[in-house]
PDB file of C-alpha atoms in Angstrom:
ATOM      1  CA  ASP A 336      95.360 238.864 -39.113  1.00 33.00           C
ATOM      2  CA  ILE A 337      93.351 242.064 -39.219  1.00 33.00           C
ATOM      3  CA  LEU A 338      93.806 243.728 -42.613  1.00 38.00           C
ATOM      4  CA  PRO A 339      93.179 247.404 -43.329  1.00 44.00           C
ATOM      5  CA  VAL A 340      89.508 247.929 -44.081  1.00 47.00           C
ATOM      6  CA  LEU A 341      90.543 250.265 -46.900  1.00 43.00           C
ATOM      7  CA  TYR A 342      91.730 247.207 -48.794  1.00 43.00           C
ATOM      8  CA  ARG A 343      88.185 245.855 -48.650  1.00 49.00           C
ATOM      9  CA  TYR A 344      86.801 249.202 -49.780  1.00 47.00           C
ATOM     10  CA  ASN A 345      88.857 248.961 -52.932  1.00 47.00           C
ATOM     11  CA  LYS A 346      86.855 245.848 -53.785  1.00 50.00           C
ATOM     12  CA  MET A 347      83.672 247.932 -53.633  1.00 48.00           C
ATOM     13  CA  LYS A 348      84.858 250.730 -55.931  1.00 49.00           C
ATOM     14  CA  SER A 349      82.485 249.480 -58.651  1.00 54.00           C
ATOM     15  CA  LYS A 350      79.595 250.571 -56.406  1.00 58.00           C
ATOM     16  CA  LEU A 351      81.271 253.390 -54.471  1.00 66.00           C
ATOM     17  CA  ASN A 352      83.378 256.161 -55.926  1.00 71.00           C
ATOM     18  CA  ALA A 353      86.561 257.120 -54.099  1.00 71.00           C
ATOM     19  CA  GLU A 354      85.037 260.290 -52.631  1.00 78.00           C
ATOM     20  CA  LEU A 355      82.053 258.441 -51.166  1.00 80.00           C
ATOM     21  CA  ALA A 356      84.256 255.653 -49.796  1.00 80.00           C
ATOM     22  CA  GLU A 357      86.431 258.280 -48.086  1.00 81.00           C
ATOM     23  CA  LYS A 358      83.378 259.888 -46.458  1.00 85.00           C
ATOM     24  CA  ILE A 359      82.191 256.516 -45.126  1.00 86.00           C
ATOM     25  CA  PHE A 360      85.661 255.717 -43.858  1.00 86.00           C
ATOM     26  CA  LYS A 361      85.899 259.028 -41.980  1.00 88.00           C
ATOM     27  CA  SER A 362      82.454 258.387 -40.492  1.00 90.00           C
ATOM     28  CA  LEU A 363      83.604 254.958 -39.268  1.00 90.00           C
ATOM     29  CA  VAL A 364      86.749 256.493 -37.771  1.00 89.00           C
ATOM     30  CA  ALA A 365      84.716 259.216 -36.030  1.00 92.00           C
ATOM     31  CA  ALA A 366      82.472 256.509 -34.537  1.00 93.00           C
ATOM     32  CA  ALA A 367      85.580 254.638 -33.286  1.00 92.00           C
ATOM     33  CA  ILE A 368      84.590 251.615 -35.388  1.00 91.00           C
ATOM     34  CA  VAL A 369      87.799 251.774 -37.417  1.00 88.00           C
ATOM     35  CA  THR A 370      91.194 253.268 -36.578  1.00 86.00           C
ATOM     36  CA  VAL A 371      92.854 255.757 -38.916  1.00 83.00           C
ATOM     37  CA  ALA A 372      95.109 252.863 -40.027  1.00 80.00           C
ATOM     38  CA  GLY A 373      92.028 250.875 -41.022  1.00 80.00           C
ATOM     39  CA  ILE A 374      91.786 248.312 -38.201  1.00 84.00           C
ATOM     40  CA  VAL A 375      88.213 247.325 -37.378  1.00 89.00           C
ATOM     41  CA  ASP A 376      87.028 247.098 -33.766  1.00 91.00           C
ATOM     42  CA  LEU A 377      86.549 243.408 -32.929  1.00 92.00           C
ATOM     43  CA  ASP A 378      83.366 244.081 -30.936  1.00 93.00           C
ATOM     44  CA  VAL A 379      81.589 246.224 -33.513  1.00 92.00           C
ATOM     45  CA  SER A 380      78.097 245.181 -34.608  1.00 93.00           C
ATOM     46  CA  SER A 381      76.521 245.209 -38.040  1.00 92.00           C
ATOM     47  CA  GLU A 382      73.968 247.763 -36.781  1.00 93.00           C
ATOM     48  CA  GLU A 383      76.689 250.227 -35.746  1.00 93.00           C
ATOM     49  CA  ILE A 384      78.385 249.968 -39.139  1.00 91.00           C
ATOM     50  CA  SER A 385      75.065 250.226 -40.989  1.00 92.00           C
ATOM     51  CA  LYS A 386      74.253 253.434 -39.108  1.00 91.00           C
ATOM     52  CA  CYS A 387      77.437 255.094 -40.420  1.00 89.00           C
ATOM     53  CA  ILE A 388      77.007 253.824 -43.972  1.00 88.00           C
ATOM     54  CA  SER A 389      73.310 254.696 -44.281  1.00 90.00           C
ATOM     55  CA  GLU A 390      74.190 258.397 -43.974  1.00 88.00           C
ATOM     56  CA  TYR A 391      75.716 258.176 -47.450  1.00 88.00           C
ATOM     57  CA  VAL A 392      74.312 255.015 -49.061  1.00 85.00           C
ATOM     58  CA  HIS A 393      70.603 254.253 -49.287  1.00 86.00           C
ATOM     59  CA  ASP A 394      70.619 251.033 -51.296  1.00 85.00           C
ATOM     60  CA  THR A 395      69.897 248.176 -48.856  1.00 88.00           C
ATOM     61  CA  GLU A 396      71.896 245.583 -50.811  1.00 85.00           C
ATOM     62  CA  THR A 397      74.999 247.788 -50.974  1.00 82.00           C
ATOM     63  CA  ILE A 398      74.761 248.611 -47.257  1.00 86.00           C
ATOM     64  CA  GLN A 399      74.576 244.906 -46.435  1.00 88.00           C
ATOM     65  CA  GLU A 400      77.544 244.076 -48.703  1.00 83.00           C
ATOM     66  CA  LEU A 401      79.619 246.843 -47.119  1.00 85.00           C
ATOM     67  CA  CYS A 402      78.705 245.716 -43.598  1.00 88.00           C
ATOM     68  CA  GLU A 403      79.742 242.140 -44.383  1.00 87.00           C
ATOM     69  CA  SER A 404      82.932 243.340 -46.050  1.00 85.00           C
ATOM     70  CA  ILE A 405      83.925 245.551 -43.101  1.00 88.00           C
ATOM     71  CA  LEU A 406      83.082 242.892 -40.495  1.00 91.00           C
ATOM     72  CA  ARG A 407      85.092 240.288 -42.408  1.00 89.00           C
ATOM     73  CA  ALA A 408      88.080 242.657 -42.531  1.00 87.00           C
ATOM     74  CA  ARG A 409      88.645 241.660 -38.874  1.00 89.00           C
ATOM     75  CA  TYR A 410      89.845 238.252 -40.085  1.00 88.00           C
ATOM     76  CA  TYR A 411      90.000 238.645 -43.872  1.00 82.00           C
ATOM     77  CA  ASN A 412      93.351 236.941 -44.443  1.00 77.00           C
ATOM     78  CA  MET A 413      92.283 233.831 -42.533  1.00 82.00           C
ATOM     79  CA  TYR A 414      88.898 233.756 -44.255  1.00 83.00           C
ATOM     80  CA  SER A 415      90.513 233.868 -47.699  1.00 78.00           C
ATOM     81  CA  LEU A 416      92.343 230.685 -46.699  1.00 75.00           C
ATOM     82  CA  LEU A 417      89.772 228.775 -44.611  1.00 77.00           C
ATOM     83  CA  GLN A 418      86.470 230.120 -45.989  1.00 78.00           C
ATOM     84  CA  ASP A 419      83.560 228.420 -44.158  1.00 76.00           C
ATOM     85  CA  HIS A 420      85.724 225.868 -42.341  1.00 74.00           C
ATOM     86  CA  LEU A 421      85.248 228.032 -39.229  1.00 81.00           C
ATOM     87  CA  SER A 422      82.416 230.136 -37.801  1.00 85.00           C
ATOM     88  CA  GLU A 423      82.651 233.911 -37.274  1.00 89.00           C
ATOM     89  CA  ARG A 424      82.820 233.290 -33.506  1.00 90.00           C
ATOM     90  CA  THR A 425      85.822 230.970 -33.930  1.00 89.00           C
ATOM     91  CA  TYR A 426      87.555 233.409 -36.271  1.00 90.00           C
ATOM     92  CA  LEU A 427      87.211 236.200 -33.708  1.00 93.00           C
ATOM     93  CA  GLN A 428      88.465 233.972 -30.882  1.00 92.00           C
ATOM     94  CA  ILE A 429      91.558 233.215 -32.982  1.00 90.00           C
ATOM     95  CA  VAL A 430      92.183 236.924 -33.634  1.00 90.00           C
ATOM     96  CA  ARG A 431      91.657 237.903 -29.982  1.00 91.00           C
ATOM     97  CA  ASN A 432      94.109 235.248 -28.799  1.00 90.00           C
ATOM     98  CA  LYS A 433      96.628 235.958 -31.584  1.00 86.00           C
ATOM     99  CA  VAL A 434      96.684 232.361 -32.771  1.00 89.00           C
ATOM    100  CA  LEU A 435      98.316 231.426 -36.082  1.00 85.00           C
ATOM    101  CA  VAL A 436      96.279 229.103 -38.285  1.00 85.00           C
ATOM    102  CA  ASP A 437      97.235 226.899 -41.213  1.00 81.00           C
ATOM    103  CA  ILE A 438      95.411 224.293 -43.252  1.00 78.00           C
ATOM    104  CA  GLN A 439      96.752 221.285 -45.107  1.00 74.00           C
ATOM    105  CA  GLY A 440      94.317 219.108 -46.995  1.00 70.00           C
ATOM    106  CA  HIS A 441      91.296 218.828 -44.700  1.00 71.00           C
ATOM    107  CA  ASP A 442      93.303 219.305 -41.472  1.00 78.00           C
ATOM    108  CA  ILE A 443      93.784 222.505 -39.474  1.00 82.00           C
ATOM    109  CA  LEU A 444      96.795 223.509 -37.396  1.00 84.00           C
ATOM    110  CA  TYR A 445      96.704 226.114 -34.603  1.00 88.00           C
ATOM    111  CA  GLN A 446      99.964 227.666 -33.350  1.00 87.00           C
ATOM    112  CA  ILE A 447     100.691 230.149 -30.572  1.00 88.00           C
ATOM    113  CA  PHE A 448     103.977 231.353 -29.083  1.00 85.00           C
ATOM    114  CA  THR A 449     104.790 232.650 -25.611  1.00 86.00           C
ATOM    115  CA  SER A 450     106.966 235.683 -24.974  1.00 84.00           C
ATOM    116  CA  ASN A 451     110.568 235.064 -23.905  1.00 85.00           C
ATOM    117  CA  ILE A 452     111.048 232.901 -20.812  1.00 88.00           C
ATOM    118  CA  LEU A 453     114.088 232.416 -18.532  1.00 87.00           C
ATOM    119  CA  GLN A 454     115.388 235.774 -19.729  1.00 86.00           C
ATOM    120  CA  ARG A 455     118.041 237.177 -17.402  1.00 87.00           C
ATOM    121  CA  ASN A 456     118.113 240.712 -18.834  1.00 88.00           C
ATOM    122  CA  VAL A 457     115.882 242.655 -21.221  1.00 85.00           C
ATOM    123  CA  GLY A 458     117.343 242.344 -24.710  1.00 81.00           C
ATOM    124  CA  ASP A 459     119.132 239.058 -24.004  1.00 86.00           C
ATOM    125  CA  GLU A 460     118.387 236.121 -26.264  1.00 86.00           C
ATOM    126  CA  ALA A 461     116.020 233.711 -24.545  1.00 88.00           C
ATOM    127  CA  PRO A 462     113.873 230.693 -25.401  1.00 90.00           C
ATOM    128  CA  PHE A 463     110.114 230.734 -25.903  1.00 87.00           C
ATOM    129  CA  LEU A 464     107.463 228.020 -25.986  1.00 91.00           C
ATOM    130  CA  GLU A 465     105.343 227.033 -28.962  1.00 87.00           C
ATOM    131  CA  PHE A 466     101.968 225.374 -28.423  1.00 91.00           C
ATOM    132  CA  ILE A 467     100.150 223.627 -31.251  1.00 87.00           C
ATOM    133  CA  GLN A 468      96.763 222.001 -31.631  1.00 87.00           C
ATOM    134  CA  ARG A 469      95.981 219.715 -34.552  1.00 83.00           C
ATOM    135  CA  VAL A 470      92.341 219.510 -35.621  1.00 80.00           C
ATOM    136  CA  CYS A 471      92.329 216.409 -37.803  1.00 74.00           C
ATOM    137  CA  SER A 472      89.813 215.916 -40.581  1.00 66.00           C
ATOM    138  CA  GLU A 473      86.706 213.847 -39.985  1.00 58.00           C
ATOM    139  CA  LYS A 474      86.662 212.854 -43.648  1.00 60.00           C
ATOM    140  CA  LYS A 475      85.221 209.410 -44.433  1.00 64.00           C
ATOM    141  CA  ASP A 476      86.088 206.838 -47.080  1.00 61.00           C
ATOM    142  CA  ALA A 477      83.793 205.537 -49.836  1.00 67.00           C
ATOM    143  CA  CYS A 478      82.223 203.057 -47.393  1.00 73.00           C
ATOM    144  CA  GLY A 479      81.361 205.788 -44.872  1.00 72.00           C
ATOM    145  CA  LYS A 480      84.091 204.741 -42.448  1.00 71.00           C
ATOM    146  CA  GLN A 481      86.124 207.520 -40.858  1.00 65.00           C
ATOM    147  CA  LEU A 482      89.648 207.673 -42.238  1.00 64.00           C
ATOM    148  CA  PRO A 483      92.454 207.079 -39.716  1.00 67.00           C
ATOM    149  CA  ILE A 484      94.044 210.136 -38.150  1.00 66.00           C
ATOM    150  CA  LYS A 485      97.405 210.853 -39.724  1.00 68.00           C
ATOM    151  CA  PRO A 486     100.435 211.612 -37.543  1.00 66.00           C
ATOM    152  CA  GLY A 487     101.256 215.316 -37.865  1.00 66.00           C
ATOM    153  CA  CYS A 488      97.901 216.138 -39.458  1.00 69.00           C
ATOM    154  CA  GLY A 489      97.591 219.812 -40.385  1.00 64.00           C
ATOM    155  CA  GLY A 490     101.229 220.060 -41.420  1.00 66.00           C
ATOM    156  CA  PHE A 491     103.795 222.265 -39.713  1.00 67.00           C
ATOM    157  CA  GLY A 492     102.499 225.758 -40.444  1.00 68.00           C
ATOM    158  CA  ILE A 493     104.118 226.306 -43.836  1.00 71.00           C
ATOM    159  CA  ARG A 494     102.227 229.584 -44.293  1.00 71.00           C
ATOM    160  CA  ASN A 495     102.789 230.824 -40.773  1.00 72.00           C
ATOM    161  CA  PHE A 496     106.506 231.594 -41.106  1.00 75.00           C
ATOM    162  CA  LEU A 497     105.804 234.188 -43.784  1.00 79.00           C
ATOM    163  CA  THR A 498     102.453 235.292 -42.341  1.00 76.00           C
ATOM    164  CA  LEU A 499     103.958 235.934 -38.905  1.00 76.00           C
ATOM    165  CA  PHE A 500     106.767 238.071 -40.354  1.00 81.00           C
ATOM    166  CA  LEU A 501     104.451 240.071 -42.634  1.00 82.00           C
ATOM    167  CA  SER A 502     101.827 240.537 -39.891  1.00 78.00           C
ATOM    168  CA  ILE A 503     104.458 241.985 -37.557  1.00 80.00           C
ATOM    169  CA  GLU A 504     105.705 244.325 -40.298  1.00 87.00           C
ATOM    170  CA  VAL A 505     102.158 245.425 -41.203  1.00 84.00           C
ATOM    171  CA  SER A 506     101.448 246.153 -37.516  1.00 83.00           C
ATOM    172  CA  LYS A 507     104.629 248.271 -37.284  1.00 87.00           C
ATOM    173  CA  ALA A 508     103.692 250.178 -40.447  1.00 89.00           C
ATOM    174  CA  MET A 509     100.163 250.760 -39.102  1.00 87.00           C
ATOM    175  CA  ASP A 510     101.623 252.211 -35.891  1.00 88.00           C
ATOM    176  CA  GLU A 511     103.842 254.486 -37.999  1.00 90.00           C
ATOM    177  CA  PHE A 512     100.804 255.537 -40.033  1.00 89.00           C
ATOM    178  CA  GLU A 513      98.743 256.421 -36.946  1.00 88.00           C
ATOM    179  CA  LYS A 514     101.635 258.422 -35.425  1.00 90.00           C
ATOM    180  CA  ALA A 515     102.123 260.274 -38.718  1.00 90.00           C
ATOM    181  CA  VAL A 516      98.402 261.140 -38.874  1.00 88.00           C
ATOM    182  CA  GLU A 517      98.451 262.394 -35.264  1.00 88.00           C
ATOM    183  CA  SER A 518     101.524 264.566 -35.893  1.00 92.00           C
ATOM    184  CA  LYS A 519     100.150 265.737 -39.275  1.00 90.00           C
ATOM    185  CA  ASP A 520     103.244 264.355 -41.015  1.00 90.00           C
ATOM    186  CA  LYS A 521     101.876 263.923 -44.546  1.00 88.00           C
ATOM    187  CA  GLU A 522     105.091 262.465 -45.934  1.00 88.00           C
ATOM    188  CA  GLY A 523     105.382 259.971 -43.073  1.00 88.00           C
ATOM    189  CA  GLU A 524     101.723 259.068 -43.558  1.00 89.00           C
ATOM    190  CA  GLU A 525     102.280 258.425 -47.267  1.00 90.00           C
ATOM    191  CA  TYR A 526     105.421 256.366 -46.611  1.00 91.00           C
ATOM    192  CA  ALA A 527     103.735 254.194 -43.947  1.00 90.00           C
ATOM    193  CA  LYS A 528     100.684 253.654 -46.173  1.00 88.00           C
ATOM    194  CA  ALA A 529     102.946 252.580 -49.045  1.00 91.00           C
ATOM    195  CA  LYS A 530     104.627 250.029 -46.760  1.00 92.00           C
ATOM    196  CA  ILE A 531     101.261 248.676 -45.560  1.00 89.00           C
ATOM    197  CA  ASP A 532     100.166 248.251 -49.178  1.00 88.00           C
ATOM    198  CA  LEU A 533     103.378 246.453 -50.155  1.00 91.00           C
ATOM    199  CA  PHE A 534     103.302 244.052 -47.196  1.00 89.00           C
ATOM    200  CA  THR A 535      99.599 243.342 -47.827  1.00 85.00           C
ATOM    201  CA  ASP A 536     100.214 242.779 -51.554  1.00 89.00           C
ATOM    202  CA  GLN A 537     103.099 240.416 -50.790  1.00 91.00           C
ATOM    203  CA  LEU A 538     100.900 238.384 -48.453  1.00 85.00           C
ATOM    204  CA  ASN A 539      98.048 238.236 -50.985  1.00 84.00           C
ATOM    205  CA  GLU A 540     100.415 237.249 -53.800  1.00 90.00           C
ATOM    206  CA  SER A 541     102.198 234.620 -51.692  1.00 90.00           C
ATOM    207  CA  ASN A 542      99.110 232.921 -50.265  1.00 83.00           C
ATOM    208  CA  PRO A 543      98.004 231.128 -53.490  1.00 87.00           C
ATOM    209  CA  VAL A 544     101.570 229.861 -53.991  1.00 90.00           C
ATOM    210  CA  LEU A 545     101.709 228.625 -50.399  1.00 86.00           C
ATOM    211  CA  THR A 546      98.408 226.835 -51.052  1.00 83.00           C
ATOM    212  CA  GLU A 547      99.906 225.198 -54.152  1.00 88.00           C
ATOM    213  CA  ILE A 548     102.900 224.009 -52.116  1.00 89.00           C
ATOM    214  CA  SER A 549     100.694 222.772 -49.274  1.00 83.00           C
ATOM    215  CA  ASP A 550      98.353 220.924 -51.646  1.00 85.00           C
ATOM    216  CA  ALA A 551     101.310 219.333 -53.450  1.00 90.00           C
ATOM    217  CA  MET A 552     102.770 218.211 -50.103  1.00 86.00           C
ATOM    218  CA  THR A 553      99.429 216.661 -49.085  1.00 82.00           C
ATOM    219  CA  LYS A 554      98.947 214.823 -52.383  1.00 88.00           C
ATOM    220  CA  GLU A 555     102.561 213.651 -52.424  1.00 90.00           C
ATOM    221  CA  ALA A 556     102.208 212.244 -48.885  1.00 85.00           C
ATOM    222  CA  GLU A 557      98.968 210.472 -49.848  1.00 85.00           C
ATOM    223  CA  ALA A 558     100.601 209.020 -52.964  1.00 91.00           C
ATOM    224  CA  LEU A 559     103.647 207.811 -51.017  1.00 91.00           C
ATOM    225  CA  GLU A 560     101.357 206.164 -48.475  1.00 86.00           C
ATOM    226  CA  GLU A 561      99.483 204.346 -51.245  1.00 89.00           C
ATOM    227  CA  ILE A 562     102.782 203.310 -52.884  1.00 92.00           C
ATOM    228  CA  ASN A 563     103.869 201.633 -49.642  1.00 90.00           C
ATOM    229  CA  LYS A 564     100.564 199.761 -49.458  1.00 87.00           C
ATOM    230  CA  LEU A 565     100.774 198.629 -53.077  1.00 89.00           C
ATOM    231  CA  LYS A 566     104.374 197.489 -52.694  1.00 89.00           C
ATOM    232  CA  SER A 567     103.474 195.416 -49.642  1.00 89.00           C
ATOM    233  CA  ASP A 568     100.637 193.736 -51.558  1.00 86.00           C
ATOM    234  CA  LYS A 569     102.069 191.115 -53.918  1.00 81.00           C
ATOM    235  CA  SER A 570      98.807 190.924 -55.868  1.00 84.00           C
ATOM    236  CA  ALA A 571      98.704 194.709 -56.446  1.00 80.00           C
ATOM    237  CA  ASP A 572      98.156 196.061 -59.941  1.00 86.00           C
ATOM    238  CA  LYS A 573     101.533 197.116 -61.410  1.00 86.00           C
ATOM    239  CA  GLN A 574      99.897 199.742 -63.611  1.00 89.00           C
ATOM    240  CA  GLN A 575      98.220 201.291 -60.583  1.00 90.00           C
ATOM    241  CA  LEU A 576     101.585 201.378 -58.812  1.00 89.00           C
ATOM    242  CA  TYR A 577     103.172 203.105 -61.812  1.00 91.00           C
ATOM    243  CA  LYS A 578     100.282 205.613 -61.912  1.00 92.00           C
ATOM    244  CA  VAL A 579     100.601 206.488 -58.215  1.00 92.00           C
ATOM    245  CA  GLU A 580     104.404 206.772 -58.491  1.00 93.00           C
ATOM    246  CA  SER A 581     103.912 209.237 -61.363  1.00 95.00           C
ATOM    247  CA  ILE A 582     101.555 211.296 -59.182  1.00 95.00           C
ATOM    248  CA  ALA A 583     104.118 211.368 -56.342  1.00 94.00           C
ATOM    249  CA  LYS A 584     106.843 212.554 -58.734  1.00 95.00           C
ATOM    250  CA  GLU A 585     104.562 215.219 -60.233  1.00 95.00           C
ATOM    251  CA  MET A 586     103.573 216.544 -56.793  1.00 94.00           C
ATOM    252  CA  ASN A 587     107.221 216.654 -55.706  1.00 95.00           C
ATOM    253  CA  LYS A 588     107.983 218.659 -58.849  1.00 96.00           C
ATOM    254  CA  ASN A 589     105.033 221.012 -58.170  1.00 95.00           C
ATOM    255  CA  LYS A 590     106.244 221.509 -54.589  1.00 92.00           C
ATOM    256  CA  LYS A 591     109.735 222.489 -55.780  1.00 95.00           C
ATOM    257  CA  GLN A 592     108.340 224.806 -58.456  1.00 95.00           C
ATOM    258  CA  GLY A 593     106.160 226.462 -55.823  1.00 93.00           C
ATOM    259  CA  ASN A 594     109.196 227.089 -53.611  1.00 93.00           C
ATOM    260  CA  VAL A 595     111.015 228.694 -56.545  1.00 95.00           C
ATOM    261  CA  LYS A 596     107.962 230.857 -57.299  1.00 95.00           C
ATOM    262  CA  LEU A 597     107.746 231.902 -53.643  1.00 92.00           C
ATOM    263  CA  GLN A 598     111.406 232.910 -53.646  1.00 93.00           C
ATOM    264  CA  GLU A 599     110.853 234.970 -56.803  1.00 96.00           C
ATOM    265  CA  ILE A 600     107.940 236.805 -55.145  1.00 95.00           C
ATOM    266  CA  SER A 601     110.086 237.463 -52.063  1.00 93.00           C
ATOM    267  CA  SER A 602     112.961 238.821 -54.192  1.00 95.00           C
ATOM    268  CA  SER A 603     110.619 241.078 -56.176  1.00 95.00           C
ATOM    269  CA  TYR A 604     109.249 242.642 -52.964  1.00 94.00           C
ATOM    270  CA  VAL A 605     112.737 243.134 -51.531  1.00 94.00           C
ATOM    271  CA  ALA A 606     113.452 245.179 -54.679  1.00 95.00           C
ATOM    272  CA  LYS A 607     110.149 247.087 -54.346  1.00 95.00           C
ATOM    273  CA  PHE A 608     110.862 248.009 -50.708  1.00 93.00           C
ATOM    274  CA  LYS A 609     114.371 249.127 -51.622  1.00 94.00           C
ATOM    275  CA  ASP A 610     112.974 251.303 -54.413  1.00 94.00           C
ATOM    276  CA  LEU A 611     110.359 252.757 -52.039  1.00 92.00           C
ATOM    277  CA  GLU A 612     113.015 253.621 -49.465  1.00 92.00           C
ATOM    278  CA  ILE A 613     115.250 255.256 -52.096  1.00 92.00           C
ATOM    279  CA  ARG A 614     112.385 257.327 -53.541  1.00 89.00           C
ATOM    280  CA  PHE A 615     111.312 258.707 -50.172  1.00 87.00           C
ATOM    281  CA  ARG A 616     114.899 259.347 -49.064  1.00 87.00           C
ATOM    282  CA  GLU A 617     115.644 261.276 -52.272  1.00 85.00           C
ATOM    283  CA  ARG A 618     112.438 263.268 -51.870  1.00 83.00           C
ATOM    284  CA  THR A 619     113.310 264.132 -48.242  1.00 80.00           C
ATOM    285  CA  GLU A 620     116.824 265.211 -49.235  1.00 79.00           C
ATOM    286  CA  ALA A 621     115.454 267.364 -52.055  1.00 78.00           C
ATOM    287  CA  GLU A 622     112.938 269.051 -49.732  1.00 75.00           C
ATOM    288  CA  THR A 623     115.664 269.662 -47.126  1.00 75.00           C
ATOM    289  CA  LYS A 624     117.848 271.384 -49.751  1.00 75.00           C
ATOM    290  CA  LEU A 625     114.932 273.578 -50.842  1.00 75.00           C
ATOM    291  CA  GLU A 626     114.236 274.610 -47.252  1.00 72.00           C
ATOM    292  CA  ALA A 627     117.935 275.430 -46.758  1.00 69.00           C
ATOM    293  CA  ARG A 628     117.785 277.868 -49.673  1.00 66.00           C
TER     294      ARG A 628
END
């Protein structure tokens, strides 16, 4: 879940110009706080970051904002989803252990997968194990009584299918970027950076839609539960039943619309990656022809 710290720098451009941001970034890389691909060291302290920044920035407020921004880059994608549901310590434990996290309503789901097991030969298809932990909400009703725990609380990791795929692809692109930097392959560096940006943009664009779908699923489930209660109560208000049924239908519609929107985002990025590949291939072919002359 570690996102390139450069993405966070872009958020600070109003206070830092591009040249100054680049100097700070190089200072962080030289201090081994950040890799050339922009991954922040999990064990770095605010003091270490502040020392690098204070060489170029002297405004205390800006230094503090940058420190917080860089430290949060270690788990930025999760934080954008969960905010203050978890402490910094818990966030870092999740990152260290490579745990996938999802949230549905007020419930949290943790997922982790093993590597292949019972594999006869390397490369053969083999099963793996998935472990999940559901952290159910401690939300209380209007009377202060804790609500009953729902079966399957936390959902089934609706975001994690896409997040897992994109995280793997971002990691591959970051490895390509670092290798290109080491070999001084400027074109390879540019291509890998473009892929990192596209994968990151796709994740950022998809996350709000996934939240919409998740919220719609939660509200639909709550409405269906209330419908069952109202139908079993002969003295129930018919207008209330009609109202709740309307909510369930609306949430079902929102869920389907969200899935369509998500598919549209996916299709648009497939086209963008294809265009990126074509542009770099054509450029490489053109440069090869020039060198041949």
